[in-house]
Structure formats: structure tokens, C-alpha cells
Tab-separated table of C-alpha atoms in Angstrom:
chain	number	residue	atom	x	y	z
A	17	MET	CA	88.487	51.369	74.029
A	18	SER	CA	86.752	52.179	70.735
A	19	GLU	CA	83.651	50.518	69.224
A	20	ARG	CA	85.907	47.835	67.831
A	21	TYR	CA	85.602	46.112	71.214
A	22	THR	CA	82.559	44.640	72.946
A	23	HIS	CA	82.353	44.306	76.738
A	24	LEU	CA	81.522	40.746	77.756
A	25	TYR	CA	81.960	40.980	81.513
A	26	PHE	CA	82.832	43.425	84.304
A	27	LEU	CA	84.572	42.659	87.587
A	28	PRO	CA	83.102	44.150	90.780
A	29	ASN	CA	84.771	47.479	91.522
A	30	ASN	CA	87.464	48.010	94.167
A	31	LEU	CA	88.626	44.450	94.803
A	32	TYR	CA	90.931	44.150	97.815
A	33	SER	CA	92.737	41.405	99.690
A	34	THR	CA	93.935	41.623	103.285
A	35	GLY	CA	97.251	43.455	103.506
A	36	ALA	CA	97.537	44.034	99.754
A	37	PRO	CA	99.389	47.166	98.556
A	38	VAL	CA	97.090	47.441	95.545
A	39	ILE	CA	93.351	47.812	94.894
A	40	ILE	CA	91.909	46.392	91.667
A	41	SER	CA	89.698	49.365	90.888
A	42	ALA	CA	88.033	47.892	87.796
A	43	GLY	CA	88.305	45.046	85.298
A	44	THR	CA	86.566	44.046	82.102
A	45	LEU	CA	86.507	41.203	79.556
A	46	LEU	CA	86.594	42.414	75.971
A	47	LYS	CA	86.007	40.855	72.562
A	48	ASP	CA	87.837	42.258	69.547
A	49	ILE	CA	85.147	42.319	66.852
A	50	GLN	CA	87.706	42.232	64.027
A	51	THR	CA	89.865	39.343	65.294
A	52	ASN	CA	87.505	37.592	67.783
A	53	GLN	CA	90.341	37.826	70.314
A	54	ILE	CA	89.291	37.778	73.993
A	55	LEU	CA	91.100	40.309	76.183
A	56	VAL	CA	91.295	41.246	79.860
A	57	GLN	CA	91.803	44.850	80.848
A	58	LEU	CA	92.491	45.890	84.467
A	59	LYS	CA	92.721	49.198	86.297
A	60	MET	CA	94.723	49.078	89.543
A	61	GLN	CA	95.712	51.634	92.166
A	62	ASN	CA	98.769	51.747	94.408
A	63	ILE	CA	97.727	52.312	98.046
A	64	SER	CA	101.202	51.724	99.451
A	65	GLU	CA	103.695	54.386	100.533
A	66	LYS	CA	106.281	52.662	98.320
A	67	THR	CA	106.734	53.088	94.559
A	68	ILE	CA	105.735	50.016	92.512
A	69	ILE	CA	107.946	48.858	89.621
A	70	ALA	CA	106.328	45.493	88.745
A	71	VAL	CA	103.119	43.506	89.359
A	72	LYS	CA	102.209	39.870	88.612
A	73	VAL	CA	98.525	39.012	88.223
A	74	LYS	CA	96.667	35.686	87.896
A	75	ILE	CA	93.556	35.422	85.724
A	76	TYR	CA	91.041	32.575	86.152
A	77	PRO	CA	88.813	32.186	83.011
A	78	PHE	CA	85.234	30.800	83.003
A	79	ASN	CA	82.829	29.868	80.216
A	80	ILE	CA	79.250	31.073	79.799
A	81	ALA	CA	78.076	28.517	82.403
A	82	LYS	CA	80.594	29.904	84.955
A	83	GLU	CA	82.651	26.694	84.653
A	84	SER	CA	86.419	26.879	84.976
A	85	LEU	CA	88.348	26.667	81.714
A	86	GLY	CA	91.447	25.172	83.282
A	87	GLN	CA	94.764	26.553	84.410
A	88	GLU	CA	94.975	30.206	85.433
A	89	LEU	CA	96.940	32.639	83.268
A	90	GLU	CA	99.792	34.696	84.734
A	91	SER	CA	100.671	38.103	83.326
A	92	ASP	CA	103.342	40.656	84.325
A	93	TYR	CA	103.201	44.432	84.359
A	94	LEU	CA	106.828	45.528	84.063
A	95	ASP	CA	108.898	48.718	83.952
A	96	LEU	CA	106.448	50.602	86.124
A	97	ASN	CA	107.014	53.695	88.254
A	98	ILE	CA	103.783	53.987	90.215
A	99	SER	CA	103.599	56.223	93.280
A	100	ARG	CA	100.928	56.139	95.983
A	101	ASP	CA	97.367	56.860	94.769
A	102	GLU	CA	98.338	56.498	91.102
A	103	PHE	CA	96.409	54.213	88.741
A	104	PHE	CA	97.974	51.829	86.265
A	105	GLY	CA	97.171	48.933	83.921
A	106	GLN	CA	94.193	50.552	82.197
A	107	ASN	CA	96.084	50.928	78.913
A	108	THR	CA	97.222	47.297	78.772
A	109	ALA	CA	95.175	44.431	77.252
A	110	ILE	CA	95.965	40.820	78.224
A	111	PRO	CA	94.978	38.250	75.529
A	112	LEU	CA	93.329	34.947	76.617
A	113	GLU	CA	93.859	31.691	74.727
A	114	ASP	CA	90.363	30.235	75.126
A	115	LEU	CA	87.919	32.188	72.958
A	116	THR	CA	84.940	30.728	74.854
A	117	THR	CA	85.857	32.737	77.954
A	118	ARG	CA	82.908	34.830	79.065
A	119	SER	CA	83.906	35.825	82.605
A	120	PHE	CA	86.918	35.654	84.877
A	121	SER	CA	88.238	36.214	88.388
A	122	ILE	CA	91.504	37.849	89.337
A	123	SER	CA	94.191	37.964	91.993
A	124	ILE	CA	97.477	39.801	92.386
A	125	ALA	CA	100.230	37.331	93.093
A	126	GLN	CA	103.191	39.622	93.610
A	127	VAL	CA	104.148	43.293	93.838
A	128	ILE	CA	107.765	44.474	93.562
A	129	PHE	CA	108.759	47.877	94.923
A	130	GLN	CA	111.436	50.354	93.915
A	131	ASP	CA	113.392	49.758	97.133
A	132	GLY	CA	113.745	46.061	96.241
A	133	SER	CA	111.164	44.761	98.698
A	134	ILE	CA	108.490	42.310	97.520
A	135	TRP	CA	104.906	41.665	98.580
A	136	ASN	CA	103.596	38.140	97.929
A	137	SER	CA	99.972	37.122	98.068
A	138	THR	CA	98.772	35.135	101.070
A	139	ASN	CA	96.055	33.530	98.891
A	140	THR	CA	93.265	35.347	100.704
A	141	GLU	CA	90.191	36.179	98.654
A	142	TRP	CA	89.979	39.372	96.623
A	143	GLU	CA	86.648	40.846	97.650
A	144	PRO	CA	84.925	44.101	96.750
A	145	LEU	CA	85.219	47.075	99.066
A	146	PHE	CA	82.412	49.646	99.271
A	147	THR	CA	82.022	51.991	96.336
A	148	PRO	CA	82.709	55.585	97.468
A	149	THR	CA	79.547	57.692	97.370
A	150	PRO	CA	79.672	61.222	95.922
A	151	LEU	CA	78.377	63.820	98.376
A	152	ILE	CA	75.593	64.952	96.070
A	153	ASP	CA	74.303	61.361	95.855
A	154	LEU	CA	74.609	60.942	99.611
A	155	LEU	CA	73.044	64.250	100.681
A	156	LYS	CA	70.859	64.929	97.611
A	157	ASP	CA	70.988	68.665	98.240
A	158	ASP	CA	73.486	71.237	96.963
A	159	ALA	CA	73.069	73.347	100.102
A	160	LEU	CA	73.922	70.361	102.309
A	161	VAL	CA	76.959	69.593	100.150
A	162	LYS	CA	78.122	73.177	100.660
A	163	GLN	CA	77.572	72.857	104.415
A	164	PHE	CA	79.586	69.616	104.500
A	165	GLN	CA	82.417	71.374	102.643
A	166	LEU	CA	82.277	74.306	105.059
A	167	GLU	CA	82.577	71.876	107.973
A	168	TYR	CA	85.102	69.396	106.562
A	169	GLY	CA	86.971	71.191	103.778
A	170	ASN	CA	86.220	72.533	100.306
A	171	ASP	CA	88.005	69.527	98.759
A	172	SER	CA	85.299	67.165	100.086
A	173	LYS	CA	83.605	65.292	97.245
A	174	TYR	CA	82.594	61.990	98.856
A	175	GLY	CA	81.086	60.675	102.035
A	176	PHE	CA	83.398	59.248	104.692
A	177	GLU	CA	83.453	55.420	104.677
A	178	GLU	CA	85.670	52.684	106.109
A	179	SER	CA	86.277	48.950	106.066
A	180	SER	CA	88.215	46.685	108.412
A	181	GLU	CA	91.584	47.770	106.962
A	182	LEU	CA	90.998	50.930	104.935
A	183	TRP	CA	89.106	54.204	105.155
A	184	PHE	CA	88.086	56.527	102.372
A	185	CYS	CA	88.526	60.240	102.957
A	186	PRO	CA	85.932	62.738	101.648
A	187	CYS	CA	88.733	64.255	99.549
A	188	GLY	CA	88.734	61.041	97.479
A	189	THR	CA	91.741	59.212	98.941
A	190	TRP	CA	92.221	55.690	100.352
A	191	ASN	CA	94.019	55.476	103.678
A	192	LYS	CA	95.132	52.605	105.876
A	193	LYS	CA	93.385	52.011	109.199
A	194	GLU	CA	96.491	52.914	111.200
A	195	GLU	CA	96.712	56.335	109.546
A	196	ILE	CA	94.972	58.823	111.830
A	197	HIS	CA	95.268	61.631	109.264
A	198	CYS	CA	94.485	61.466	105.561
A	199	HIS	CA	97.879	61.292	103.898
A	200	LYS	CA	96.707	63.685	101.170
A	201	CYS	CA	94.547	66.382	102.819
A	202	ASN	CA	95.364	65.786	106.515
A	203	LYS	CA	91.752	65.349	107.649
A	204	LYS	CA	91.581	63.550	111.001
A	205	ILE	CA	89.740	60.250	111.090
A	206	ASP	CA	88.557	61.030	114.636
A	207	VAL	CA	86.809	64.153	113.366
A	208	LEU	CA	85.249	62.259	110.455
A	209	HIS	CA	83.907	59.676	112.906
A	210	THR	CA	81.840	62.450	114.528
A	211	ILE	CA	79.973	63.414	111.348
A	212	ASN	CA	76.302	63.864	112.239
A	213	TYR	CA	74.089	64.389	109.191
A	214	ASP	CA	71.090	65.528	111.259
A	215	LEU	CA	73.234	68.211	112.903
A	216	LEU	CA	74.654	69.118	109.495
A	217	LYS	CA	71.099	69.704	108.229
A	218	LYS	CA	70.300	71.975	111.204
A	219	LYS	CA	73.459	74.021	110.647
A	220	CYS	CA	72.630	74.265	106.955
A	221	ASP	CA	69.125	75.583	107.718
A	222	ILE	CA	70.571	78.194	110.106
A	223	ARG	CA	73.153	79.304	107.521
A	224	ILE	CA	70.529	79.666	104.789
A	225	ALA	CA	68.259	81.656	107.122
A	226	ASP	CA	71.155	83.959	108.037
A	227	GLU	CA	72.041	84.440	104.357
A	228	LYS	CA	68.432	85.339	103.534
A	229	LYS	CA	68.357	87.794	106.447
A	230	LYS	CA	71.576	89.435	105.240
A	231	THR	CA	70.194	89.630	101.710
A	232	GLN	CA	67.012	91.326	102.952
A	233	THR	CA	69.085	93.720	105.070
A	234	ASN	CA	71.235	94.588	102.057
A	235	LYS	CA	68.087	95.198	99.980
A	236	LYS	CA	66.823	97.585	102.658
A	237	LYS	CA	70.162	99.412	102.663
A	238	MET	CA	70.131	99.590	98.867
A	239	ILE	CA	66.640	101.080	98.883
A	240	GLY	CA	67.590	103.685	101.489
A	241	ILE	CA	70.798	104.614	99.661
A	242	SER	CA	69.044	104.763	96.304
A	243	ILE	CA	66.238	106.974	97.580
A	244	ALA	CA	68.754	109.362	99.119
A	245	ILE	CA	70.788	109.544	95.924
A	246	PHE	CA	67.721	110.117	93.776
A	247	ILE	CA	66.544	112.949	95.974
A	248	VAL	CA	70.023	114.466	96.181
A	249	LEU	CA	70.177	114.509	92.407
A	250	ILE	CA	66.862	116.311	92.012
A	251	VAL	CA	67.564	118.853	94.740
A	252	SER	CA	71.069	119.506	93.462
A	253	LEU	CA	69.751	120.281	90.007
A	254	CYS	CA	67.276	122.825	91.296
A	255	TYR	CA	69.541	124.303	93.974
A	256	LEU	CA	72.704	124.594	91.914
A	257	GLY	CA	71.046	125.284	88.624
A	258	LEU	CA	72.980	122.439	86.972
A	259	LYS	CA	71.600	120.740	83.865
A	260	PRO	CA	74.075	118.024	82.793
A	261	ASN	CA	73.860	116.818	79.206
A	262	SER	CA	73.003	113.265	80.283
A	263	VAL	CA	69.571	114.369	81.638
A	264	HIS	CA	66.883	115.713	79.341
A	265	TYR	CA	64.519	118.483	80.491
A	266	ALA	CA	61.237	119.787	79.197
A	267	ASN	CA	60.907	123.528	78.867
A	268	LYS	CA	59.825	124.854	82.286
A	269	GLU	CA	58.630	128.135	80.826
A	270	ASN	CA	56.170	126.373	78.492
A	271	ASN	CA	54.977	123.515	80.698
A	272	ASP	CA	53.896	123.709	84.347
A	273	ASN	CA	54.286	119.920	84.720
A	274	THR	CA	57.898	119.671	83.654
A	275	VAL	CA	59.217	116.101	83.925
A	276	ALA	CA	62.830	114.972	83.896
A	277	GLU	CA	63.153	111.199	83.475
A	278	MET	CA	66.451	109.558	84.396
A	279	THR	CA	67.521	105.999	83.725
A	280	SER	CA	70.313	104.058	85.413
A	281	GLY	CA	72.518	104.771	82.393
A	282	ASP	CA	72.214	108.525	82.994
A	283	ILE	CA	72.440	108.881	86.706
A	284	LYS	CA	75.981	107.843	87.532
A	285	ASP	CA	77.865	110.517	85.612
A	286	THR	CA	75.238	113.090	86.502
A	287	VAL	CA	75.518	112.543	90.236
A	288	LYS	CA	79.315	112.569	90.116
A	289	SER	CA	79.347	115.929	88.351
A	290	ILE	CA	76.852	117.325	90.833
A	291	ALA	CA	78.791	115.943	93.781
A	292	SER	CA	81.938	117.810	92.754
A	293	SER	CA	79.994	121.085	92.724
A	294	ILE	CA	78.300	120.290	96.037
A	295	ASN	CA	81.654	119.745	97.692
A	296	SER	CA	82.517	123.379	97.087
A	297	LEU	CA	79.526	124.575	99.135
A	298	ASN	CA	80.096	125.988	102.610
A	299	ASN	CA	76.634	125.110	103.799
A	300	SER	CA	76.278	122.641	106.673
A	301	GLU	CA	72.608	121.961	105.951
A	302	SER	CA	73.258	121.067	102.337
A	303	GLN	CA	76.414	119.156	103.170
A	304	SER	CA	74.534	116.874	105.587
A	305	ILE	CA	72.369	115.667	102.699
A	306	PHE	CA	75.206	115.320	100.205
A	307	ASP	CA	77.672	113.472	102.458
A	308	SER	CA	78.849	110.043	101.172
A	309	ILE	CA	77.334	110.568	97.722
A	310	GLU	CA	80.573	109.474	96.049
A	311	THR	CA	80.676	106.140	97.897
A	312	SER	CA	76.953	105.452	97.507
A	313	ILE	CA	76.724	106.036	93.773
A	314	GLU	CA	78.198	102.636	92.867
A	315	SER	CA	75.026	100.896	94.108
A	316	VAL	CA	72.741	102.775	91.717
A	317	ASP	CA	73.499	100.604	88.702
A	318	ASN	CA	71.560	97.696	90.237
A	319	ILE	CA	68.321	99.633	90.827
A	320	ASP	CA	65.453	99.967	88.363
A	321	TYR	CA	63.741	103.290	88.706
A	322	VAL	CA	62.207	106.348	87.091
A	323	ILE	CA	62.306	109.765	88.750
A	324	ALA	CA	59.887	112.538	87.889
A	325	TYR	CA	60.810	116.075	88.949
A	326	LYS	CA	57.718	118.272	88.602
A	327	HIS	CA	57.280	121.994	88.938
A	328	SER	CA	53.591	122.483	89.602
A	329	SER	CA	54.389	126.109	90.324
A	330	LYS	CA	57.391	128.223	91.194
A	331	LEU	CA	56.567	127.789	94.866
A	332	GLN	CA	56.498	124.001	95.136
A	333	ILE	CA	58.714	121.023	94.340
A	334	ASN	CA	57.055	117.629	93.849
A	335	ILE	CA	59.418	114.650	93.715
A	336	ASP	CA	57.921	111.289	92.686
A	337	ILE	CA	60.095	108.158	92.979
A	338	TYR	CA	59.149	104.760	91.542
A	339	ILE	CA	60.872	101.636	92.923
A	340	ASP	CA	60.271	98.061	91.735
A	341	PHE	CA	60.577	96.381	95.141
A	342	ILE	CA	59.928	97.867	98.565
A	343	PRO	CA	59.685	95.419	101.505
A	344	THR	CA	56.730	96.240	103.728
A	345	GLU	CA	58.941	96.045	106.826
A	346	VAL	CA	60.884	99.149	105.748
A	347	TYR	CA	57.834	101.377	105.129
A	348	SER	CA	58.053	103.095	108.519
A	349	SER	CA	61.767	103.853	108.237
A	350	ILE	CA	61.242	105.181	104.708
A	351	GLN	CA	58.430	107.428	106.002
A	352	ASN	CA	60.756	108.968	108.597
A	353	ASP	CA	63.536	109.406	106.049
A	354	VAL	CA	61.216	111.027	103.519
A	355	GLU	CA	59.894	113.570	106.013
A	356	LYS	CA	63.384	114.404	107.266
A	357	ILE	CA	64.819	114.768	103.775
A	358	ALA	CA	61.861	116.882	102.640
A	359	SER	CA	62.461	119.205	105.584
A	360	ASN	CA	66.170	119.507	104.815
A	361	ILE	CA	65.498	120.097	101.131
A	362	ASN	CA	63.050	122.805	102.063
A	363	LYS	CA	65.692	124.556	104.182
A	364	ILE	CA	68.180	124.507	101.350
A	365	THR	CA	65.896	125.469	98.493
A	366	ASN	CA	64.194	128.145	100.565
A	367	LYS	CA	67.480	130.057	100.596
A	368	SER	CA	67.015	130.652	96.883
A	369	GLN	CA	63.580	132.163	97.689
A	370	GLU	CA	62.140	130.296	94.730
A	371	TYR	CA	60.362	127.432	96.539
A	372	ASN	CA	58.602	127.198	99.902
A	373	THR	CA	57.050	123.698	99.722
A	374	VAL	CA	58.672	120.294	99.113
A	375	GLU	CA	56.666	117.110	98.732
A	376	ILE	CA	58.192	113.676	98.203
A	377	SER	CA	56.117	110.642	97.179
A	378	ILE	CA	57.366	107.059	96.763
A	379	PHE	CA	55.409	104.573	94.645
A	380	ASP	CA	55.780	100.846	94.029
A	381	LYS	CA	56.029	99.257	90.563
A	382	ASP	CA	52.215	99.294	90.240
A	383	HIS	CA	52.176	103.066	90.912
A	384	VAL	CA	50.578	102.534	94.322
A	385	LEU	CA	51.576	105.208	96.838
A	386	VAL	CA	53.754	103.714	99.567
A	387	VAL	CA	54.800	106.735	101.618
A	388	SER	CA	54.866	110.489	101.222
A	389	GLY	CA	56.156	113.444	103.178
A	390	ASN	CA	56.214	117.196	102.813
A	391	SER	CA	57.591	120.309	104.392
A	392	THR	CA	56.416	123.887	104.080
A	393	THR	CA	58.090	127.078	105.199
């Protein structure tokens, strides 16, 4: 309700009585600041398979000293159509006659169902059930919550809990003790009884380790693919004589240290145009380098790099590649790749009789040499 009302008292949450078809989820005592009227507001939930059409409640008012203020008040909720799991009553305010009321207790006296059957109270106490615990509060770790959901369903939001007559499914649903499956999500209570949080933690640690390993493996693959594409681009330009508009060149005739710098915005279209020309070659040695270029190019957008293609003379090609991150564990494989690619490049470019030496150097982000390889014919 709005600021017009002041809360004077709250009932314990989730009040339940043995065999009852309803849970009193919440209740509050309100004071209307404008009229000084004292009101009771309840929120109830149907936990029965049957549809509820009417409910009779009894309210027992107390003063500030917790002393009874006399006869209980009965109130009816009529013209209902409440299916299982649905809440009701929260939009209804019940006025109390005694304005000195400062707390109250509650019971449900009668519930009438759509099929004509009636549940009557057995006068057992209405006592609070446990309050369902959200998974994040229970596990205090997002990774553990994810592991729980992997094990017991993505709809899991709460921990599994039970009382003498009811159990609360992780999906957020109350079930009766005799129900061996959650009536909403079909989780088995026998499986939920086997939840082991220590084992869940171990499985979570294994999953995270595996994910990190896969991530590192993917990074290694990305580095290898990127290096190959970069080198293919440089060699293709010199071998085919292509100079696409998206790459800017210094004048080779006027500068012995010609440098072509390519950013990730340039390289995609450039490589695709080169690849189409390469495909027309009938050269097995060149084709072995250029294979799969079309499928590999998509990964380039995620790599930060600068390539320098230098002509120190007409007889030598120097290719310098700068990569932000190179895991130390891939140095040896990169070394082998660099030497092999340099040799293959040399074979191809040597056919043009313009170059007889190829040297490839790979640097980290601090311009520290990581590996290099060369081939001379």
C-alpha cells in the first residue's frame, strides 16, 4: 500500500496448520494515517490440487501489551477462483473495530472448493514453516549456483527444504510429502535428498578448470590461425603483386625499409580478395599455405596486431608480427610453425626470382622477440 498506511505489525511468514490446503504466506497490521482505521491484510497461497472459491479466516486482536482484546473477528473471502500455487487476499483489507489493536494472530477456519467439498479447521496451531532460501544466499557463489542448476535444472532458484508434511522444490514450489515428484517441474524428491554440497563444490572446481583449459586452448588456436593468416597476406601481396586499396604502401623505389601497416579493420576484405586470386593458382606448394583461409578469416577481428612488411633489399623479405598475448607454453610450437612457413614462403617467392631469403620474427606487446625463423635458397 502507499505511504498513507503505516505498518504496525507483521505476522511470521509461511504459517501452516496440519492438513491445511492453504499457507498464510504473509500478514500485516496497518494504520490508515488519514482515518486512524486499523486494518489487517493477508497474503495466502493455495497448496491444494483443488480450486478454491471461498475462505473464512479468524483474526485474534491484541493490544500493545500483547493482551487479548476480546472476541475474535471472522472475515470471508468470497467469489474466488484460485488454482494450485496461486496467491490471493493481498489486495483485500479487513477493518478492525478496536483502534488500540497493535498485533494479532490468525487462523483459517474453513476453505470451500469448486467441486463443493469443504475443509474445516481442526483447531491445530498455525505455525511458521521454514523460509525458502535463495540459492545465491545458500551457496554464496555464482559459480556454485550455476553448478547446482546444471545438476538439478536451470529453473532452480532455491535450496531444497522440507518439513513434516511439505517439501519445497528448488524451482520455487510447495509440494505435499506424499508427492514423489514436484507437481510443477517434475524433480524427484529422492534425487533432491541426495544433494551433497561438498561434492557440488568439487564438480564446480573441475568444471571451471576445464573451462579455463578450453579457453587457453582456444587462445592458442587463435594465435596459430592469426599468425598463419598474417603471413599469408604478406606473402600473397608480394607473390601475386596485389595491392588492395584497403592497405597503404610506402614507395618501394624510394625507401629500402618499406612498411605496410594493417589494422583489423583492413585485413578482412584484403585477405578475402587475395584468397579468391590464390584459388586460381595451380601450385601445390602455394595452395598448402593458403588452404582454409576463407574459414579462418572470421577469427581475425578479435586479434590486436600490427604487421610490418619490410624490403631491406630485393633479395630478402623480413616479416615482423606483433601480438599482444602469447602464452609461453606455445613458444615451441610457434617456432616450428615459423620455420616451416618461412621455408614454404621461400619456395613460392623464389619462383619469381626476386627473393632468395625469408625471415619471420614474432614479437610480444613490449616488442621483445619471442621466436624467429628464416629460410634461404
